[in-house]
Short mmCIF file of C-alpha atoms in Angstrom, two decimals:
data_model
loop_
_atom_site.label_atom_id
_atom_site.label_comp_id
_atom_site.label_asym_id
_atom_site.label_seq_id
_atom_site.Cartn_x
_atom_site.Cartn_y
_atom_site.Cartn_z
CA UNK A 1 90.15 24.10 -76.91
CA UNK A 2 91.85 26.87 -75.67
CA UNK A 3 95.05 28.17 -77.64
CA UNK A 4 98.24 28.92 -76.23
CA UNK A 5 98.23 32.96 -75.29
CA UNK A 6 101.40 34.21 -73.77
CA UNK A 7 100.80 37.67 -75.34
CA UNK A 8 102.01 40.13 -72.07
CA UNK A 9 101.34 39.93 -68.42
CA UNK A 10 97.96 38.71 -69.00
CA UNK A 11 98.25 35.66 -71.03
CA UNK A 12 96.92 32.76 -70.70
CA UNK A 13 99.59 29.43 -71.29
CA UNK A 14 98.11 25.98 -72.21
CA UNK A 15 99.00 24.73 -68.62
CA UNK A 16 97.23 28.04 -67.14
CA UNK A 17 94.17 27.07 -70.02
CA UNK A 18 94.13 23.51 -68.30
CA UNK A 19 94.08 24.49 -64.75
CA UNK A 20 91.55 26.88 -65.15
CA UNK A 21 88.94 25.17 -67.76
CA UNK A 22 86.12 25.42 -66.26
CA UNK A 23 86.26 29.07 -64.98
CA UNK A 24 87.09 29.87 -68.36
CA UNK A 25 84.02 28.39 -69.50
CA UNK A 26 82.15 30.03 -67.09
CA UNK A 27 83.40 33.71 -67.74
CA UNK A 28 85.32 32.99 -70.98
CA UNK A 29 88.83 33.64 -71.77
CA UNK A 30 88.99 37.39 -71.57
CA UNK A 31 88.03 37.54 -68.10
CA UNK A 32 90.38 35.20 -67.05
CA UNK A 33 93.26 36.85 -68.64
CA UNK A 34 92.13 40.26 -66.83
CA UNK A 35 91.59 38.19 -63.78
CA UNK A 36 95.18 36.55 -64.62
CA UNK A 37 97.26 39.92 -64.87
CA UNK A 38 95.89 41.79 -61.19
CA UNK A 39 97.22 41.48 -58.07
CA UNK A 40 95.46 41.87 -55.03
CA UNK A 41 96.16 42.86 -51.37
CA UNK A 42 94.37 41.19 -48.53
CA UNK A 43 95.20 42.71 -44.81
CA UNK A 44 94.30 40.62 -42.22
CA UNK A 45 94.74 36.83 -41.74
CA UNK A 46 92.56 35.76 -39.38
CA UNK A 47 89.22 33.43 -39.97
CA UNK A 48 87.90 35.54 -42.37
CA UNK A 49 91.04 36.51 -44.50
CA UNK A 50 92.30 33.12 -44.65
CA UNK A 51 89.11 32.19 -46.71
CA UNK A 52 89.52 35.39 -49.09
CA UNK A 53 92.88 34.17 -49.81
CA UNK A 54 92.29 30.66 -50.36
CA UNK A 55 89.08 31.85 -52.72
CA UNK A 56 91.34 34.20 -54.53
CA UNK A 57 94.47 32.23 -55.03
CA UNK A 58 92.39 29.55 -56.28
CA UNK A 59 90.67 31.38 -59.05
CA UNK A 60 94.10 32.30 -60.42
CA UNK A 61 95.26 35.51 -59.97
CA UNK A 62 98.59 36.96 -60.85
CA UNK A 63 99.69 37.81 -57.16
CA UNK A 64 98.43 38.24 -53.76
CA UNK A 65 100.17 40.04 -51.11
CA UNK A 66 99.30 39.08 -47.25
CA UNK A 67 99.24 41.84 -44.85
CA UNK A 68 99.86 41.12 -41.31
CA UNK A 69 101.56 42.31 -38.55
CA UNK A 70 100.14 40.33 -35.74
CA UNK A 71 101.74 37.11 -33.96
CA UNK A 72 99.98 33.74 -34.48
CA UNK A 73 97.85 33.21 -31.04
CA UNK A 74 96.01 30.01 -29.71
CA UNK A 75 92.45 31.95 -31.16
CA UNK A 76 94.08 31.59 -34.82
CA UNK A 77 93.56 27.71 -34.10
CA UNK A 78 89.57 27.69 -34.15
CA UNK A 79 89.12 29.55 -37.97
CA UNK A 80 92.70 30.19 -39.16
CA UNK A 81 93.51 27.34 -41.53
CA UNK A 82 96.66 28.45 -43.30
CA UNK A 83 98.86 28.36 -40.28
CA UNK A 84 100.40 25.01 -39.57
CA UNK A 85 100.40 23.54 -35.79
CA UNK A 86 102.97 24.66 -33.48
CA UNK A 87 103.46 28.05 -35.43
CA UNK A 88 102.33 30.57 -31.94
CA UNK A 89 104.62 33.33 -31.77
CA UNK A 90 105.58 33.67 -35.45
CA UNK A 91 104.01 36.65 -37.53
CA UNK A 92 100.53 35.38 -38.90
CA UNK A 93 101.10 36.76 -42.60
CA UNK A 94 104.50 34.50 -42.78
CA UNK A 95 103.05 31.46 -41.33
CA UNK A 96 100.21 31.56 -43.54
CA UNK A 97 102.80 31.68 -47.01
CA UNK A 98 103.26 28.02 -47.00
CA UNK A 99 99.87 26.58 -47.01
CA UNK A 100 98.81 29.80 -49.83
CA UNK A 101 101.28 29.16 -52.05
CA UNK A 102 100.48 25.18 -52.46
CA UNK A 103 96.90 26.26 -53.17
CA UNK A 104 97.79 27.44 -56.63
CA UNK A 105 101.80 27.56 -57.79
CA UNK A 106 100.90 29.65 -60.62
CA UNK A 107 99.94 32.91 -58.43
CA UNK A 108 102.98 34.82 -56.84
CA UNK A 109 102.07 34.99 -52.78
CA UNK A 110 104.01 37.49 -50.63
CA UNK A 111 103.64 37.91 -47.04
CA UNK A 112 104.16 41.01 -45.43
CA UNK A 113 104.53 41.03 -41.69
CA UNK A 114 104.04 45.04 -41.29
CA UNK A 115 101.50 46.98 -40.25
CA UNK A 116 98.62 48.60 -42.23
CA UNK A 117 98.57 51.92 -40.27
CA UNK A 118 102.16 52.50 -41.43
CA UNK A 119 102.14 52.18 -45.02
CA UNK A 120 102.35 55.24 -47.17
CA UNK A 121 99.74 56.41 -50.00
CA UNK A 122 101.71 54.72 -52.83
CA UNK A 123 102.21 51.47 -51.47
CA UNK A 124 98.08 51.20 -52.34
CA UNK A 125 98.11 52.15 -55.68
CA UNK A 126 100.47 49.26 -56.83
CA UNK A 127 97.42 47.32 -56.40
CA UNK A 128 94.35 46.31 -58.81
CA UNK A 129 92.20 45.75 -55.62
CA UNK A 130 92.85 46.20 -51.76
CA UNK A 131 90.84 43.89 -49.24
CA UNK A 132 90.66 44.90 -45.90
CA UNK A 133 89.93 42.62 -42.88
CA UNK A 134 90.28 43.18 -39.12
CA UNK A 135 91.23 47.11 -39.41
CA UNK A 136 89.50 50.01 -37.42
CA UNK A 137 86.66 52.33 -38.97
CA UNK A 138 89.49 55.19 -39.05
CA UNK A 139 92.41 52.79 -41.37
CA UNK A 140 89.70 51.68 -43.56
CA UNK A 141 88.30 54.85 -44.21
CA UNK A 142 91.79 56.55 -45.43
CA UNK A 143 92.37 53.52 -47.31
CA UNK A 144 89.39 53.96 -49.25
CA UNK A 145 89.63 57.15 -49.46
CA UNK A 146 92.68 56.47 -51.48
CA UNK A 147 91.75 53.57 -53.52
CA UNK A 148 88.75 55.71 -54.28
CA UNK A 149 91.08 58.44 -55.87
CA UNK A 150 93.50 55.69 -57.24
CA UNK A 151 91.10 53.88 -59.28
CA UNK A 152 91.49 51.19 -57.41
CA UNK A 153 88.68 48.29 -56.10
CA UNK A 154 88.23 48.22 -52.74
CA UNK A 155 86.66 46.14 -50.48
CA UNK A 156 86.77 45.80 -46.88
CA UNK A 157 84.91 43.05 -44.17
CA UNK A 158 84.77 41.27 -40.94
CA UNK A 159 83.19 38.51 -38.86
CA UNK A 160 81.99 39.28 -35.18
CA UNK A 161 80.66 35.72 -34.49
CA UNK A 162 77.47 35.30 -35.93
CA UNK A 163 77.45 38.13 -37.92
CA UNK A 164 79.55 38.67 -40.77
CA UNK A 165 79.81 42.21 -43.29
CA UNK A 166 81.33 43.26 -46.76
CA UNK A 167 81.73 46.43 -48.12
CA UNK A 168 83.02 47.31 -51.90
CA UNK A 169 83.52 50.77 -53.36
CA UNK A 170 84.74 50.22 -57.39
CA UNK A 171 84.37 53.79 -57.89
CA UNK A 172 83.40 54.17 -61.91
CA UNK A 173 82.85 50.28 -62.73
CA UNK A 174 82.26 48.68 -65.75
CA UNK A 175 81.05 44.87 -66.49
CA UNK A 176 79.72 42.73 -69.34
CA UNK A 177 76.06 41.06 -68.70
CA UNK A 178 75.60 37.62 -69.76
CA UNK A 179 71.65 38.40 -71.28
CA UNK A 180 69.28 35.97 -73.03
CA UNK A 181 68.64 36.54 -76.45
CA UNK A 182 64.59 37.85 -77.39
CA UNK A 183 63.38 35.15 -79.99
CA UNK A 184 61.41 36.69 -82.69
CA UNK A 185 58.34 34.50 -83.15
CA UNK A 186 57.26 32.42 -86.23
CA UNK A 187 53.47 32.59 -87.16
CA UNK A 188 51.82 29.47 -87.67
CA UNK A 189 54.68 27.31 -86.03
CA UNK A 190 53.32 27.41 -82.57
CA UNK A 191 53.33 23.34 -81.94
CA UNK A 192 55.28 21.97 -85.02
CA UNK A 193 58.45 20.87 -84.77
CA UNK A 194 60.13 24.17 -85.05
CA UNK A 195 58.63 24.96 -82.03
CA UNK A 196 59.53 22.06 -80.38
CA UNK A 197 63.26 22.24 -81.35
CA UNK A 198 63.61 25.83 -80.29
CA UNK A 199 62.37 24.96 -76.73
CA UNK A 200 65.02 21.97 -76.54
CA UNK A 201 67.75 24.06 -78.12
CA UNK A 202 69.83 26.17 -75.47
CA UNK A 203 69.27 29.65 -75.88
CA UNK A 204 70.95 32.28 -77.61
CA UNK A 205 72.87 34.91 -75.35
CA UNK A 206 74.66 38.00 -75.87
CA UNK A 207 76.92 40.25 -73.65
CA UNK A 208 75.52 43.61 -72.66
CA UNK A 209 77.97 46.11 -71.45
CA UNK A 210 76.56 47.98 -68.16
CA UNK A 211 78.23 50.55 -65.96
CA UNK A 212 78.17 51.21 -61.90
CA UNK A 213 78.76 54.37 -59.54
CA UNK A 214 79.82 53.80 -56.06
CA UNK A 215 80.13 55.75 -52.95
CA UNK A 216 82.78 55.64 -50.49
CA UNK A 217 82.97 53.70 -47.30
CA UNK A 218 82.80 57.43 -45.76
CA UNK A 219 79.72 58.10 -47.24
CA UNK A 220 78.14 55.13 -46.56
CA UNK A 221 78.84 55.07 -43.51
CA UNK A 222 77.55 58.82 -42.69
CA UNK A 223 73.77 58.19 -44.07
CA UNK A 224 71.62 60.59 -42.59
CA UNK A 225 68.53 58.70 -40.90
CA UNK A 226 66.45 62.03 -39.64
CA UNK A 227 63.40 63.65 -41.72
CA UNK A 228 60.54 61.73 -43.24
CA UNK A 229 62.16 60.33 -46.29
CA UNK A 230 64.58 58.86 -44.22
CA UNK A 231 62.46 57.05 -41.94
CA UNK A 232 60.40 55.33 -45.03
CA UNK A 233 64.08 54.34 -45.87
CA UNK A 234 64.59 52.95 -42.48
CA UNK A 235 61.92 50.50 -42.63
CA UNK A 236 63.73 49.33 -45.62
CA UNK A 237 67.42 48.61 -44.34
CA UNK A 238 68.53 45.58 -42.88
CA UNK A 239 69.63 46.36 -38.88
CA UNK A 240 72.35 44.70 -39.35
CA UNK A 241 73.51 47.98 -40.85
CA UNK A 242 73.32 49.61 -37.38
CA UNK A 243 74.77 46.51 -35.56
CA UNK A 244 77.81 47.20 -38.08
CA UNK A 245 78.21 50.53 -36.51
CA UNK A 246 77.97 49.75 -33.06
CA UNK A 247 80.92 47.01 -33.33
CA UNK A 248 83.20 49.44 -35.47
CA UNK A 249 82.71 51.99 -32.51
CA UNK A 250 83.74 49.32 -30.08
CA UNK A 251 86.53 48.32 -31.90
CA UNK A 252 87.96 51.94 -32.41
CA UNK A 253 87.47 52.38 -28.45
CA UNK A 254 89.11 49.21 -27.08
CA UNK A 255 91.51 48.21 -29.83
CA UNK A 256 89.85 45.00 -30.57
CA UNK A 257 86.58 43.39 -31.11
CA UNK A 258 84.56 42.00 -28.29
CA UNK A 259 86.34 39.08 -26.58
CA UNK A 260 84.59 36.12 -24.73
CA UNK A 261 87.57 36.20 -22.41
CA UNK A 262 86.27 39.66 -21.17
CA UNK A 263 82.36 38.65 -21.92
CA UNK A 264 80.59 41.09 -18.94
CA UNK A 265 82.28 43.89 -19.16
CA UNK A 266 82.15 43.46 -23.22
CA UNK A 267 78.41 42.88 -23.29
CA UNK A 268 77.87 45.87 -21.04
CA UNK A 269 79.81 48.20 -23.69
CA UNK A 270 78.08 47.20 -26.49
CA UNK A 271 74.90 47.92 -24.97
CA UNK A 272 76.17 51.10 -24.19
CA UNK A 273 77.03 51.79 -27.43
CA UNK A 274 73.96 50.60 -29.07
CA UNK A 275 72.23 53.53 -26.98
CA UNK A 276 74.95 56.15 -28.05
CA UNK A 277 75.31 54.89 -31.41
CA UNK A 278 72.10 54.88 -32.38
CA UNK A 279 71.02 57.66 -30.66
CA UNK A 280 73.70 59.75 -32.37
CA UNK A 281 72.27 58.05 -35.91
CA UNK A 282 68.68 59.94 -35.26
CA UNK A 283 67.46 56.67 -34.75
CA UNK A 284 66.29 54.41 -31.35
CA UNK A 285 68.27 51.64 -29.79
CA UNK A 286 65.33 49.12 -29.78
CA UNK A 287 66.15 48.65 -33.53
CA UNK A 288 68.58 46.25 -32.02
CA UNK A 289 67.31 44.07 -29.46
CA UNK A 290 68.44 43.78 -26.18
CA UNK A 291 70.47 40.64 -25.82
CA UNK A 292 72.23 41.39 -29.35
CA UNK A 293 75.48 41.32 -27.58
CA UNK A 294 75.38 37.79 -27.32
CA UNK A 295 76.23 36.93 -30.83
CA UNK A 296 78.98 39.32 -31.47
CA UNK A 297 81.71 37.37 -29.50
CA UNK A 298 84.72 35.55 -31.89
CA UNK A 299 84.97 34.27 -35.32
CA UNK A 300 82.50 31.61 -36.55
CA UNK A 301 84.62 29.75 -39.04
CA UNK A 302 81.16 28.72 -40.79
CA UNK A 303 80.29 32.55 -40.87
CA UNK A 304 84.18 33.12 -42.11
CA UNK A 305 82.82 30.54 -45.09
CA UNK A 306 80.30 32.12 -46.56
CA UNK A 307 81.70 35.89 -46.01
CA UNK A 308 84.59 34.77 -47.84
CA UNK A 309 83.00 33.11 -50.27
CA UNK A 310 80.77 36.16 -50.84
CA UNK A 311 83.68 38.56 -50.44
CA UNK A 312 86.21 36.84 -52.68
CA UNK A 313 83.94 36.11 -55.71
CA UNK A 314 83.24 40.21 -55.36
CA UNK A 315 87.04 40.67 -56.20
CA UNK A 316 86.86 38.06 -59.20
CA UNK A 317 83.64 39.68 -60.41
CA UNK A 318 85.27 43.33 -59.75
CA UNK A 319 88.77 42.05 -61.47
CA UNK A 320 87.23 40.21 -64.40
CA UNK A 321 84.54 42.95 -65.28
CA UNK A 322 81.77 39.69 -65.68
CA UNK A 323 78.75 40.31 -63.80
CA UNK A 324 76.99 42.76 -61.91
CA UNK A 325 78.68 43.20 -58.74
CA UNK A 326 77.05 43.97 -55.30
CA UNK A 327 76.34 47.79 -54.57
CA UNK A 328 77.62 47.75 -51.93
CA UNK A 329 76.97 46.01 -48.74
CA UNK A 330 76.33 42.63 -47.95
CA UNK A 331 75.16 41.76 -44.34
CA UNK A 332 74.83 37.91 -43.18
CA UNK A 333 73.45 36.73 -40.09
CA UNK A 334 74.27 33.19 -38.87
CA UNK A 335 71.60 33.03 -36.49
CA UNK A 336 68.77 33.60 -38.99
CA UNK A 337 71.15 31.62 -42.00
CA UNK A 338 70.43 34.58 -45.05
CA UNK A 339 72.36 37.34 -46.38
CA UNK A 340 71.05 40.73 -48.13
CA UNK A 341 72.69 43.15 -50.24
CA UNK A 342 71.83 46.81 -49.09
CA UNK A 343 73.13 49.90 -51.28
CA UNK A 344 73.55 52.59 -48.80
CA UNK A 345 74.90 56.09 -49.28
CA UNK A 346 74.08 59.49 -50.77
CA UNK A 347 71.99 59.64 -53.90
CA UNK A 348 74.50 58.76 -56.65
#
């Protein structure tokens, strides 16, 4: 049982206790209730945003705010399931309210139809978190940089069809640790019944308090790959780190990611810029191969899936402060079906 709570902002009613019973269980009561009084901004609503919302709205927090100042096209159709039929034309961020809000009537959903690039410092900081999809290297960089200042979580990620990237930066972040208990031993009790009990009884756990540094999406962004310690490093990181670079550089050039519509002339600019890219790293091209271009066209909605999922239980474990959270990249690749988790930055 769960008693009624309706101490502030961040209580936790009976009907809130019943709709969320079994995330309470899972992360007890006091991470719900800081999970219950944050609100969250999520810019972007295409494939991949769509499932950040849905994930977020559905664990229950106290408001999410969708940013969008984009028109609903025929491409929202294929990974875009928040917008009803027959909605082309309207702004994506206001189509998408409807479908949000029935997800969870309990968390306050706003849609904002403006664009990113135009708000102001402060309009960030009313925020616990800020999630940024679909935005250029340059608007997610200033972002962080004030969320960083701010004390606010951020996290930022996209989809370029098979591939799929997160990045968080929680600045100074602290979490509880779900450990298991070290059983003191009993001489002479090896195979009686004490024994026997103690292996059928659950064990005994206790929280243990831990604390994380992060760098900045700058930072990481910026790792310096020349001089021998760098190079043993190399052999270590997941190239998906470099393919990350090479599609942020394409999309600060053209405007917009690569585009099956426009599939030669795209393919021969990525290869480009994997040669310039790289090369301007300290590190060669052939660390991507050369028909990577192929799987970097559109949103995969399976790909959206398990970014979002990924990316949205990040928030809840950032918001809650239960569990160790990922520092700080995550890098999936549909083709191979795996994920990793690569911290990359400046020695913190």
């Amino acid at each position: 049982m769960v008693e009624k709570d309706e101490s502030g902002p961040g209580g936790i009613s009976e009907e809130e206790a019943a709709q969320y019973d079994r995330q309470i269980r899972l992360w007890g009561l006091e991470a719900q209730k800081r999970l219950r009084a944050s609100r969250v901004l999520l810019v972007g609503l295409r494939g991949l945003g769509a499932e950040v919302a849905k994930n977020l709205i559905l664990a229950g927090v106290r408001g999410v705010t969708l940013l969008d100042h984009r028109q609903v096209s025929p491409d929202d159709s294929r990974s875009q399931f928040l917008v009803p039929a027959g909605s082309c034309g309207r702004n994506v961020a206001e189509a998408s309210l409807g479908r949000a809000q029935s997800l969870n009537p309990m968390v306050e959903v706003r849609a904002d139809p403006e664009s990113v690039d135009a708000k102001p410092h402060d309009f960030f900081t009313q925020f616990d978190a800020v999630c940024l999809t679909c935005c250029s290297r340059e608007s997610m960089v200033r972002i962080n940089q004030i969320c960083h200042q701010s004390g606010v979580k951020f996290f930022t990620g996209d989809v370029f069809g098979y591939h799929g990237f997160m990045f968080a930066d929680l600045g100074h972040h602290e979490f509880v640790e779900e450990k298991p208990k070290v059983a003191k031993g009993s001489p002479g009790v090896e195979d009686g019944p004490e024994a026997k009990r103690a292996r059928l009884d659950p064990p005994e756990t206790t929280m243990v308090k831990k604390r994380l540094e992060f760098c900045s999406l700058r930072e990481a962004l910026a790792v310096e790959w020349r001089g021998e310690k760098a190079a043993a490093a190399l052999r270590r990181t997941a190239p998906d780190y470099f393919l990350l670079q090479v599609l942020l550089t394409f999309r600060s050039e053209q405007g917009r990611d690569p585009c099956p519509g426009s599939g030669s002339e795209d393919s021969e600019r990525l290869l480009r810029l994997r040669r310039e890219v790289l090369e301007a790293l300290g590190v060669g091209p052939q660390l991507l191969p050369e028909h990577f271009h192929s799987s970097c066209f559109s949103e995969m909605a399976p790909v959206c899936a398990v970014v979002g999922g990924v990316l949205g239980q990040e928030v809840v474990k950032a918001l809650s402060q239960r569990d160790p959270p990922h520092n700080n990249f995550f890098f999936f690749d549909g083709l191979k079906g795996s994920g990793v988790v690569e911290c990359l930055g400046p020695p913190l």
